[in-house]
Coordinates of C-alpha atoms and ligand atoms in Angstrom, one line a residue:
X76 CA -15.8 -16.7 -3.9
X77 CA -17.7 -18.4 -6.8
X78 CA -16.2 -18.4 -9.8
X79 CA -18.3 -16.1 -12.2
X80 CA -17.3 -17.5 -15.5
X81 CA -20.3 -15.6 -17.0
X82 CA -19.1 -12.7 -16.0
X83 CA -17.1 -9.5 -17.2
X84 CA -15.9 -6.4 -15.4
X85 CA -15.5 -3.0 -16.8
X86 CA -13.5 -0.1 -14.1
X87 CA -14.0 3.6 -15.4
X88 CA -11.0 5.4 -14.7
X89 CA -10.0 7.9 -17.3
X90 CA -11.6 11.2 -15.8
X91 CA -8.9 13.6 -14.3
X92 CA -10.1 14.2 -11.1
X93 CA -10.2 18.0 -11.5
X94 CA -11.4 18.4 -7.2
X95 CA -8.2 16.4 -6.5
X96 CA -6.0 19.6 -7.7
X97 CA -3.5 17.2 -9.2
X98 CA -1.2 16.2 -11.7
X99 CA -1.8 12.7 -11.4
X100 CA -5.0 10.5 -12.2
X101 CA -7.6 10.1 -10.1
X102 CA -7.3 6.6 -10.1
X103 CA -3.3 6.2 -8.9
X104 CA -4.1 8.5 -6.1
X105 CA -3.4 6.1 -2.8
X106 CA -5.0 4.9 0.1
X107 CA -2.3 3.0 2.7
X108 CA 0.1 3.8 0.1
X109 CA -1.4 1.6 -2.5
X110 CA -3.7 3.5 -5.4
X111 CA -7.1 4.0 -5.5
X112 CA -7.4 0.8 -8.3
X113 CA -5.5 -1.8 -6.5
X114 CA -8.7 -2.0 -4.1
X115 CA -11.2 -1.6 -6.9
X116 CA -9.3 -4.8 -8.6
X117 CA -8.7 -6.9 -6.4
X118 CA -12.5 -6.8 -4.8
X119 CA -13.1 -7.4 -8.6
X120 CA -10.9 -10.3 -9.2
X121 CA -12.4 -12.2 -6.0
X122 CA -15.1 -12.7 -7.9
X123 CA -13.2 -14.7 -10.8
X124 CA -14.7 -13.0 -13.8
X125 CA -14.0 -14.1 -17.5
X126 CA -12.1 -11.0 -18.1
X127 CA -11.5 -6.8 -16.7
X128 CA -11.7 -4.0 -18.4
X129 CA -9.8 -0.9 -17.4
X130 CA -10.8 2.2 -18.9
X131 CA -8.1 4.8 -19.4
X132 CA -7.6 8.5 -20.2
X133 CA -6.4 11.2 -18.4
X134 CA -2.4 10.3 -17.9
X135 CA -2.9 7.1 -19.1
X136 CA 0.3 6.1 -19.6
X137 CA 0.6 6.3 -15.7
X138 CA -2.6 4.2 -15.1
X139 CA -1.2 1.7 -17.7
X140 CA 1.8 1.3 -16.4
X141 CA 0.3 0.9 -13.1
X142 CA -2.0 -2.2 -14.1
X143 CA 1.5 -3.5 -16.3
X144 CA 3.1 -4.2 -12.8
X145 CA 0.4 -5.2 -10.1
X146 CA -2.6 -6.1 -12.7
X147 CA -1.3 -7.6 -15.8
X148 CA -4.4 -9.6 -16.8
X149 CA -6.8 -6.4 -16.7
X150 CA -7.1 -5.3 -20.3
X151 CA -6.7 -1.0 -20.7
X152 CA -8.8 0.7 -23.1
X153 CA -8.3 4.2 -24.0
X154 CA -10.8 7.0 -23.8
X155 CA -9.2 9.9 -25.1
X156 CA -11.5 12.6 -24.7
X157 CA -13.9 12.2 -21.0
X158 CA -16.8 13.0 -22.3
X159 CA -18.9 11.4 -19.5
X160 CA -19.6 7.4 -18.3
X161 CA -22.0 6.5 -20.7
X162 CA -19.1 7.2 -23.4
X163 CA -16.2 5.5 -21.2
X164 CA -18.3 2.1 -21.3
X165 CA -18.7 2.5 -24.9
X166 CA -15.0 2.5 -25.5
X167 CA -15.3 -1.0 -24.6
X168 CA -17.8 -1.6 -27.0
X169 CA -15.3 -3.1 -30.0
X170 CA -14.3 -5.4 -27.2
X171 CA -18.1 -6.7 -27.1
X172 CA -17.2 -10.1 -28.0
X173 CA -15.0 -10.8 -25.7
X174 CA -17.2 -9.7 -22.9
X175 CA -19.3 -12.6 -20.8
X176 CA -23.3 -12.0 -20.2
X177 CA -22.8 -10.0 -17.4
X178 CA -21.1 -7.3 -17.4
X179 CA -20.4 -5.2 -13.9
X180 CA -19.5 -1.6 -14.2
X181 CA -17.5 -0.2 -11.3
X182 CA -16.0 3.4 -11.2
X183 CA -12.2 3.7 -9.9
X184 CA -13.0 6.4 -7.4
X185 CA -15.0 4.0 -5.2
X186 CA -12.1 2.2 -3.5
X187 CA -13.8 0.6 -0.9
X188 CA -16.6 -1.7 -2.1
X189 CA -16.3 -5.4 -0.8
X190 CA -16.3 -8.4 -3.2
X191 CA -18.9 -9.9 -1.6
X192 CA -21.4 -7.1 -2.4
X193 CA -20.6 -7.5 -5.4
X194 CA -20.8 -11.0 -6.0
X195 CA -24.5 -10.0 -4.4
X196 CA -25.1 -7.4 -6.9
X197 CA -24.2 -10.1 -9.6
X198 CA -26.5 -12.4 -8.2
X199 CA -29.6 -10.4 -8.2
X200 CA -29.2 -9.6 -11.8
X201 CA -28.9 -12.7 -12.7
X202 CA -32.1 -13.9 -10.5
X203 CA -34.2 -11.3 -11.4
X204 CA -33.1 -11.4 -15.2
X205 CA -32.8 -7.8 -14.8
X206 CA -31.6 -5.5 -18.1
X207 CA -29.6 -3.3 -14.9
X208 CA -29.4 -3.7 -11.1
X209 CA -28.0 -0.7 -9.8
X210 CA -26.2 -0.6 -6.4
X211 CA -28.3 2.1 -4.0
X212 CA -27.8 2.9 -0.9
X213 CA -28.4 6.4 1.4
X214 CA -25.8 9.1 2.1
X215 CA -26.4 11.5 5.3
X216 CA -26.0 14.1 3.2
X217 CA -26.3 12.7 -0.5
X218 CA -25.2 16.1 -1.5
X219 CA -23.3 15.6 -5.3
X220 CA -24.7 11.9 -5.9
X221 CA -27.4 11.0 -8.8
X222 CA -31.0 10.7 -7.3
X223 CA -32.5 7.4 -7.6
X224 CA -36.2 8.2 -8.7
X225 CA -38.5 5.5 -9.1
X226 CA -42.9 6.2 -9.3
X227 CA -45.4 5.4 -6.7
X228 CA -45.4 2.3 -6.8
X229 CA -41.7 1.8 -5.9
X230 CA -40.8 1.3 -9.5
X231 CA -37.7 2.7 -10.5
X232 CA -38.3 5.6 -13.4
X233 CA -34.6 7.0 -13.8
X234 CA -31.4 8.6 -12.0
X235 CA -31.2 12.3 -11.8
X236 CA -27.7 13.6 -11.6
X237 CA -27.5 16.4 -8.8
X238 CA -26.5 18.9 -11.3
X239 CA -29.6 18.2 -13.2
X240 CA -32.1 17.4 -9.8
X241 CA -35.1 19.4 -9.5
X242 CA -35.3 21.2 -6.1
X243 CA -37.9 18.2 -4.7
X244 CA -35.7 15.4 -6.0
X245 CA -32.5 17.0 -4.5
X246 CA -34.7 15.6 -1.5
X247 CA -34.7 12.0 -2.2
X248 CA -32.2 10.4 -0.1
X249 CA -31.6 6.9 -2.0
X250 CA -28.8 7.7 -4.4
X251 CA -26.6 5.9 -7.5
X252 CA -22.9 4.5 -6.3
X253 CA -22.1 4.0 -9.6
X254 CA -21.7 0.1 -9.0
X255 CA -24.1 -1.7 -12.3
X256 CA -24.1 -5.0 -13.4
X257 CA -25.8 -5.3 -16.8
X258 CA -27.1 -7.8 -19.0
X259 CA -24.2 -7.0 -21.8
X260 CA -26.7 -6.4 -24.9
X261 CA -28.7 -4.4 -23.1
X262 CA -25.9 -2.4 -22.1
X263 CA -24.3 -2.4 -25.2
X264 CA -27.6 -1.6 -27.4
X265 CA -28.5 1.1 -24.9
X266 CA -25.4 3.0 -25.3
X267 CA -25.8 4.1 -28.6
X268 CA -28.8 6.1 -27.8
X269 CA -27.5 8.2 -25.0
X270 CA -27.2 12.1 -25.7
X271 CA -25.7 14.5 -24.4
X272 CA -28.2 17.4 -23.3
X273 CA -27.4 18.1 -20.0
X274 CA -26.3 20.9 -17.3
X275 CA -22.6 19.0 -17.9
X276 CA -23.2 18.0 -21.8
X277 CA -21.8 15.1 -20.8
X278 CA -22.8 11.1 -22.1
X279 CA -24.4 9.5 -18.5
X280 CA -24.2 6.4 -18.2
X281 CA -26.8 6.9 -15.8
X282 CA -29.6 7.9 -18.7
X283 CA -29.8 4.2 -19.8
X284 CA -32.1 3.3 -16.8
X285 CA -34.5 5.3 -17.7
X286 CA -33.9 4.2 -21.2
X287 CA -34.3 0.8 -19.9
X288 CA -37.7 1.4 -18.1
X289 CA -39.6 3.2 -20.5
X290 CA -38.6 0.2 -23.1
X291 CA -40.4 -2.2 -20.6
X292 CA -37.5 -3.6 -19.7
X293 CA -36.9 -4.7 -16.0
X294 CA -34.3 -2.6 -13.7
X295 CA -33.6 -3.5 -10.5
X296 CA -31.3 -2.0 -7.5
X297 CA -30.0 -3.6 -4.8
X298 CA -30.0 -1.4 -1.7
X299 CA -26.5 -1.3 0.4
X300 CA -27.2 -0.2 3.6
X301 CA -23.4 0.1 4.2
X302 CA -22.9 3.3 2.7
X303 CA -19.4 3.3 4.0
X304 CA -18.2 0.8 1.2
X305 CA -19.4 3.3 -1.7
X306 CA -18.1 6.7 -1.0
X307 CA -17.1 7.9 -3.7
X308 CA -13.8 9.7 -3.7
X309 CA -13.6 13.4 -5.4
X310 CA -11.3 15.5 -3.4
X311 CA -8.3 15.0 -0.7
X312 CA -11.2 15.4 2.0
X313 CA -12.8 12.4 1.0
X314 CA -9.8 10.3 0.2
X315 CA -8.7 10.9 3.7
X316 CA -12.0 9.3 4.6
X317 CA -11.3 6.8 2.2
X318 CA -8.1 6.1 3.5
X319 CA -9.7 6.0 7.3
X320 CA -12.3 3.4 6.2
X321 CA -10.2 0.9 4.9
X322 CA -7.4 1.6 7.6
X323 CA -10.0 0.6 10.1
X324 CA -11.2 -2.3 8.4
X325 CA -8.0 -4.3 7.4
X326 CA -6.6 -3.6 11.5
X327 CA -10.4 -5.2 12.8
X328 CA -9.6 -7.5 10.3
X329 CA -6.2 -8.0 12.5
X330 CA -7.7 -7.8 15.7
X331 CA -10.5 -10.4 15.2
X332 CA -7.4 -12.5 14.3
X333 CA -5.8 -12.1 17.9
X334 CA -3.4 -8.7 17.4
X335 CA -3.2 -5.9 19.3
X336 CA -3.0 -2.6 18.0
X337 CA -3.1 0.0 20.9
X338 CA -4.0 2.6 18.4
X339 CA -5.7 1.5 15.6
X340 CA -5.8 5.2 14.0
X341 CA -2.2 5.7 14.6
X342 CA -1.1 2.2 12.4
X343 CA -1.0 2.2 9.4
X344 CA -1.4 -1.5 7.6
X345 CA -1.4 -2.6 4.5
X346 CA -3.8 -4.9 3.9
X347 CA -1.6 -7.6 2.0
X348 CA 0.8 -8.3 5.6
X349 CA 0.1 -11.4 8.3
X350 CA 0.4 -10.5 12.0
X351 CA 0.7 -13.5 14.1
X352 CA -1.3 -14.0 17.8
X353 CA -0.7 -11.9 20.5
X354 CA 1.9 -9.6 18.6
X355 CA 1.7 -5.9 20.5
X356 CA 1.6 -3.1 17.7
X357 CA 2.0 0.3 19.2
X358 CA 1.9 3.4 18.2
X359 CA 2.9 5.0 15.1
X360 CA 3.5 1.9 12.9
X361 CA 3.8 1.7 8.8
X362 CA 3.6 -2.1 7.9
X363 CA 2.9 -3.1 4.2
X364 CA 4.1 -5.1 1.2
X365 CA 4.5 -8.4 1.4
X366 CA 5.5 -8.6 4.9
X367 CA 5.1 -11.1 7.8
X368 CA 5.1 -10.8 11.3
X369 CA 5.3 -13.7 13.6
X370 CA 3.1 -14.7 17.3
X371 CA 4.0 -12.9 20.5
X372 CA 6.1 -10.2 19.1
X373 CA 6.5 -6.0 19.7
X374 CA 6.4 -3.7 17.0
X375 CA 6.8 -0.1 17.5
X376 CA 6.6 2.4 18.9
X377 CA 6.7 4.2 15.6
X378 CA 8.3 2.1 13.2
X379 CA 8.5 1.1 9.8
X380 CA 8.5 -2.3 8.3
X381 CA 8.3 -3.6 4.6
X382 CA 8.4 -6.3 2.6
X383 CA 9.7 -8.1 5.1
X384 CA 9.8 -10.8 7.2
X385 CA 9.9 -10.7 11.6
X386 CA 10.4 -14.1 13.5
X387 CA 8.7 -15.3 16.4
X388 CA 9.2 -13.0 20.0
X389 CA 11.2 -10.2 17.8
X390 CA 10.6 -6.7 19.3
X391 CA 11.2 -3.8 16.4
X392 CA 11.6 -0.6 18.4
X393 CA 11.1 2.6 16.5
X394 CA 13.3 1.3 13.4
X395 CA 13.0 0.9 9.8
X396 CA 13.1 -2.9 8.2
X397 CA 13.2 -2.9 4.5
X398 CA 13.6 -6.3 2.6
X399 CA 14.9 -7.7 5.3
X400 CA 14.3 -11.3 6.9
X401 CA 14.4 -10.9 11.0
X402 CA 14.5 -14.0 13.3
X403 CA 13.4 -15.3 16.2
X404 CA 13.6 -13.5 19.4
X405 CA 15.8 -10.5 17.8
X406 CA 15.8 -6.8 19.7
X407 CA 15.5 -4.3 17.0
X408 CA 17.0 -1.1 17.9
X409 CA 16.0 2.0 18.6
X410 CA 16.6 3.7 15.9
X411 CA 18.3 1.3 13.5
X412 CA 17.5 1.0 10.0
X413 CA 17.7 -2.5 8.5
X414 CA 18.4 -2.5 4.4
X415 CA 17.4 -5.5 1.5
X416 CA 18.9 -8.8 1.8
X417 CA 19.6 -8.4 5.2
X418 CA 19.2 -12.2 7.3
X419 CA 19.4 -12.7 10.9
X420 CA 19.5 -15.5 12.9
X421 CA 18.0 -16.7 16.5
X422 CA 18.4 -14.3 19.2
X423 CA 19.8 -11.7 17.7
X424 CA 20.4 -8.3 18.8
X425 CA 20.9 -4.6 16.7
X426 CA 20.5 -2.0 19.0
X427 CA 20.6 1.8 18.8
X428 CA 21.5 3.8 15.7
X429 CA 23.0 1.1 13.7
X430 CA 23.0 0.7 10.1
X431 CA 22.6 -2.9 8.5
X432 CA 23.0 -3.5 4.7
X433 CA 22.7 -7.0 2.8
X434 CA 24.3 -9.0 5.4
X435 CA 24.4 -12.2 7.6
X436 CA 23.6 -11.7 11.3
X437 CA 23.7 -15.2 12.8
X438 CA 22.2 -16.6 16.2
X439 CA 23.2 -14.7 19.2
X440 CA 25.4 -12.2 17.7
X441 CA 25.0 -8.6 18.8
X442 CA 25.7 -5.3 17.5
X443 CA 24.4 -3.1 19.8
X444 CA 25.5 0.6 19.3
X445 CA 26.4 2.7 16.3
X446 CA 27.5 0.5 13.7
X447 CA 27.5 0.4 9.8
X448 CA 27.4 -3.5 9.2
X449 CA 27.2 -3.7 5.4
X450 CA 27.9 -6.7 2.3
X451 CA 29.3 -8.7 5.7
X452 CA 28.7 -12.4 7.0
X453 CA 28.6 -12.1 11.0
X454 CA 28.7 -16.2 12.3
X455 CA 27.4 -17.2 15.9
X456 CA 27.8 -15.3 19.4
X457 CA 29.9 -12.4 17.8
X458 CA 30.3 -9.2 20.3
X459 CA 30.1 -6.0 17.7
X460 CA 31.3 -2.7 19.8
X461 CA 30.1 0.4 19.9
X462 CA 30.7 2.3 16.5
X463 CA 32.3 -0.3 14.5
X464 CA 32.3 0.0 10.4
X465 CA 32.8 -2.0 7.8
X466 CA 34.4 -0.2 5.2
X467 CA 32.8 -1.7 2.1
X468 CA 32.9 0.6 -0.5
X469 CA 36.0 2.2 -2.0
X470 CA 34.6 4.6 -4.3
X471 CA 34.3 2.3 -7.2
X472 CA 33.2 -1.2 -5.8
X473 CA 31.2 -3.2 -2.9
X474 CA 33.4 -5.7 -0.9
X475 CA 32.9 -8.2 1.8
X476 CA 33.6 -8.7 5.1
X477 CA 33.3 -12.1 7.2
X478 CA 33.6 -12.0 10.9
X479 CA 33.6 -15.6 12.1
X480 CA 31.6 -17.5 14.9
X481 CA 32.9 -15.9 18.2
X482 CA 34.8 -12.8 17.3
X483 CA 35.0 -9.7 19.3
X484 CA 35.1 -6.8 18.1
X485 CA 36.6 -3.3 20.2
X486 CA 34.8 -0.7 19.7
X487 CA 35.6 2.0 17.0
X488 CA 36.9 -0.4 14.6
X489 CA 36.8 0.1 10.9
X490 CA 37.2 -3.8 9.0
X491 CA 38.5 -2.4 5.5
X492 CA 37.0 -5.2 3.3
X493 CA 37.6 -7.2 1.4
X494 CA 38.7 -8.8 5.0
X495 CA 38.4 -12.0 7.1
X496 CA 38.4 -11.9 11.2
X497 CA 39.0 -15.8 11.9
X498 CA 37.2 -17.9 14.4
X499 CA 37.4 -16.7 17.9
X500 CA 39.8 -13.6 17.4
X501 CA 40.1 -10.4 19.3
X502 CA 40.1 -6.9 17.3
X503 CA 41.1 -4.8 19.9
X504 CA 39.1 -1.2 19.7
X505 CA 40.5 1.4 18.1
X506 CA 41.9 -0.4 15.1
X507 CA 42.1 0.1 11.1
X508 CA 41.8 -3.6 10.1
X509 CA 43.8 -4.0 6.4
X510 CA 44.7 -7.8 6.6
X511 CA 42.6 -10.7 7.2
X512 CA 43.0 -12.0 11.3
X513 CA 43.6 -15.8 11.3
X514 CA 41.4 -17.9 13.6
X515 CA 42.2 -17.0 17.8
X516 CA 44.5 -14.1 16.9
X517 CA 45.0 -10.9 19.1
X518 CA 44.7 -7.8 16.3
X519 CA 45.9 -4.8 17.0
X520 CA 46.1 -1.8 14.4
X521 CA 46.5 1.4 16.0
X522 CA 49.4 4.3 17.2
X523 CA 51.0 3.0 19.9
X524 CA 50.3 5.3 22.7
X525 CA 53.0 7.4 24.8
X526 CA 52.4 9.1 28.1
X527 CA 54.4 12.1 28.5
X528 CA 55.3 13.2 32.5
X529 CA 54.4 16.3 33.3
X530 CA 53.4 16.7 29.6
X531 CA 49.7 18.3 30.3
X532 CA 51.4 20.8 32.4
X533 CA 54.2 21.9 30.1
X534 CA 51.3 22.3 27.3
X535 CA 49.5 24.5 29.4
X536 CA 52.0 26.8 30.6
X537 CA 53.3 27.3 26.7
X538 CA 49.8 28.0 26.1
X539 CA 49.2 30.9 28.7
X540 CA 52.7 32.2 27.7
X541 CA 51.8 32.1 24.0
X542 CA 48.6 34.5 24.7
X543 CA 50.2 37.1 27.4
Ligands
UD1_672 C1 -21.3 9.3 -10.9 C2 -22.7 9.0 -11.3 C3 -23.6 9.4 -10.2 C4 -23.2 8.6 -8.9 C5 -21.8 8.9 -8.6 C6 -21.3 7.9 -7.4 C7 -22.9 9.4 -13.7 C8 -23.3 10.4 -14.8 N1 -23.0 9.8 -12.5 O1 -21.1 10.7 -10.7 O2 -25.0 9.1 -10.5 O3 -24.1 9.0 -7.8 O4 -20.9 8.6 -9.7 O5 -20.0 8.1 -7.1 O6 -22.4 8.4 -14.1 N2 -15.0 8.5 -16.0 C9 -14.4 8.1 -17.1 N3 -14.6 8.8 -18.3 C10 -15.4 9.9 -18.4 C11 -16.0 10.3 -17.2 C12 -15.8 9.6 -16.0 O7 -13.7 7.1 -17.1 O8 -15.5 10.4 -19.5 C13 -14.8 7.8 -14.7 C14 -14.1 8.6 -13.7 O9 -12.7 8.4 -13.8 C15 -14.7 8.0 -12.4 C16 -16.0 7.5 -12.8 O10 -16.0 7.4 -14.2 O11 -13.9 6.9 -11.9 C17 -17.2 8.4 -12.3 O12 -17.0 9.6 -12.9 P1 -17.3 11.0 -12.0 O13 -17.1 12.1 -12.9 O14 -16.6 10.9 -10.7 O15 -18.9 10.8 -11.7 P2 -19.7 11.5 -10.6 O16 -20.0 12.9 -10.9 O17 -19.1 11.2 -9.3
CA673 CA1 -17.2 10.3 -8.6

């Protein structure tokens, strides 16, 4: 997008969001598991402005702390009492300054507005040398919106908040989205004169327009016939809906692009992952954080992948990958859960109920049932059996196993680490591994077994004796 040097951004987010029934602010409330500001901001910062202003109230530490880790660049500025938008923007006010011509005023609770209607918005204030151009658009039902009223002649007189609407305005269907950009000393000059003598008593920001127009000066709105971009979220009802909208748009986003996605209500994306051709999402998927998926490859039924990334032809069958780094042509379980700092190589295979932990898997070794695999280096073609551990933790520290390039392991072996199997050995199943296993070595670590005759039979005739 062009870069908007002359531009400034202000995001009101310090009301409480009493309808949400929540401890938390408004604004961290999440859609995809990412809050409500992440969208707002980054549709803002597409547009490059000069600078973004966040303002804060309610909980603000928590919104503050939130902008610290994802948005450092975005200035906070406290509001500490809410006493409406017209007195939110003004907190910004000793930042004046700092603030380019044009200044765009965006509310937190409208997640879903695209940067490129608001680059438009920008533009038509600018072209139009407009004081304001307010967003518009129509609602359905535009129940709980301000009223956009304009005179006969189609020019606009003011915005009429629906607590406020007289009974014919609550008929006008063209409503406020609460999306501005100004002309900054308009804006700023404007403020000052805005009271509060309202159903709410509240300081609207929405009373400078008719401010504005009955000065002379030219307002303008820019009509969005998209309303799906500008809901506004004020309750759990309508964050779901949020949450639907944007769900829906980053998985067309994924489909244009050659994915499938059996069932794009039952897949849950985050919009910050690649998918790569002719990869086969089903069912029941969470995928999000910095995570990328190669071509050609099978993910789901109901699985969970972050932050991670899944090579070429992999299939991920209901299992959980978290900071991990899967390779090409791997079979994911099901049912496997797949920790941080976990590697695999080529062809590799973690099948059902197995447990993987900051570890080396390399090409075409398998560990296919029931394992804990963790702070271990497994080399090439290594055979894993059923329920194998590696004993890594012994109360007070982490050690580390290495199983080298075609070992075989029995099944229900415990490797007490720190331990070493050496190239091409044999753990035979069964065993308590203490001692490292030089290279081509037989292990065995188990009771020696002893078959007693007629043994089953003397057991159960003592048995039946003991109870008559
Ligand atoms: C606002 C508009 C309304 C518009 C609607 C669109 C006003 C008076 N009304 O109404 O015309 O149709 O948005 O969604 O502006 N906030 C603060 N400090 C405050 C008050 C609010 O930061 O003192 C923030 C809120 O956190 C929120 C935003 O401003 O992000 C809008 O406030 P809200 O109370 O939700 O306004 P609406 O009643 O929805
Ligand atoms: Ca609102």
């Amino acid at each position: 997008m062009v870069k908007q040097n002359n531009l400034s951004v202000i995001i009101l987010a310090a009301g409480k969001g009493t309808r949400m029934k929540s401890s938390y602010p408004k604004a961290l409330h999440q859609i995809l598991g990412k809050p409500m500001l992440y969208y707002i901001l980054g549709s803002a910062y597409l547009l490059e402005p000069k600078n973004v202003f966040v303002v804060v109230g309610y909980k603000k530490d928590l919104v503050k702390a939130y902008l610290e880790k994802d948005f450092p660049r975005a200035i906070a500025v406290d509001q500490d009492r809410q006493l409406g938008t017209a007195h939110a923007v003004a907190a910004v006010s000793g930042h004046r300054k700092k603030l380019a011509g044009q200044v765009l005023v965006l509310s937190s609770d409208c997640p879903l507005i695209d940067g490129k209607t608001l680059a438009n918005l920008a533009q038509k204030q600018d072209k139009t040398q407009s004081s304001a151009t307010i967003l518009s658009t129509e609602f359905p039902d535009p129940a709980g919106y301000g009223r956009i009223v304009k005179d006969r002649d189609g020019n606009l007189l003011k915005v009429v908040e629906e607590a406020d609407a007289a009974p014919d305005q609550k008929l006008i269907k063209q409503v406020n989205t609460s999306i501005y950009c100004f002309h900054r000393d308009r804006l700023f000059d404007g403020l000052k004169d805005i009271g509060s003598s309202n159903t709410q008593n509240e300081y609207y920001l929405t009373d400078i327009v008719e401010q504005l127009a009955a000065a002379g000066k030219k307002v303008s709105t820019l009509h969005l016939a998209d309303y799906a971009q500008v809901l506004g979220v004020n309750d759990r009802i309508q964050l779901a809906e949020a949450e639907k909208s944007m769900q829906k748009k980053i998985n067309e986003k994924l489909m244009v692009q050659g994915v499938t996605i059996r069932d794009p209500q039952n897949t849950y994306i985050q919009d910050t992952v690649i998918v790569g051709q002719d990869t086969i999402i089903h069912p029941g998927c969470l995928i999000s954080g910095k995570t990328a998926i190669g071509p050609d490859c099978r993910i789901g039924p109901f699985s969970q992948i972050a932050d991670s990334t899944i090579g070429d032809r992999t299939a991920v069958n209901a299992s959980v990958v978290l900071g991990a780094s899967i390779g090409k042509e791997n079979t994911i379980g099901p049912y496997s859960y797949i920790r941080p700092y976990t590697h695999t190589g080529i062809g590799v295979k973690i099948g059902g109920f197995c447990e993987v932990k900051k570890s080396t898997i390399d090409h075409k070794s398998k560990v296919p049932h029931l394992s804990y695999v963790g702070d271990t280096h497994i080399g090439k073609g290594v055979n894993v059996g059923a329920s194998c551990v590696t004993v890594n933790y012994d109360g007070f520290s982490k050690h580390k196993t290495i199983i080298e390039d075609g070992v075989f392991i029995g099944s229900d072996t415990m490797l007490v680490a720190p331990v070493r199997i050496g190239k091409d050995a044999l753990v035979a199943a069964g065993s308590v591994i203490t001692e490292d296993v030089p290279d081509g070595c037989l292990a065995i670590a188990r009771g020696v077994q002893k078959n007693i005759q007629q043994g089953a039979l003397r057991y159960r005739e003592k048995k039946r004796k003991d109870q008559s």
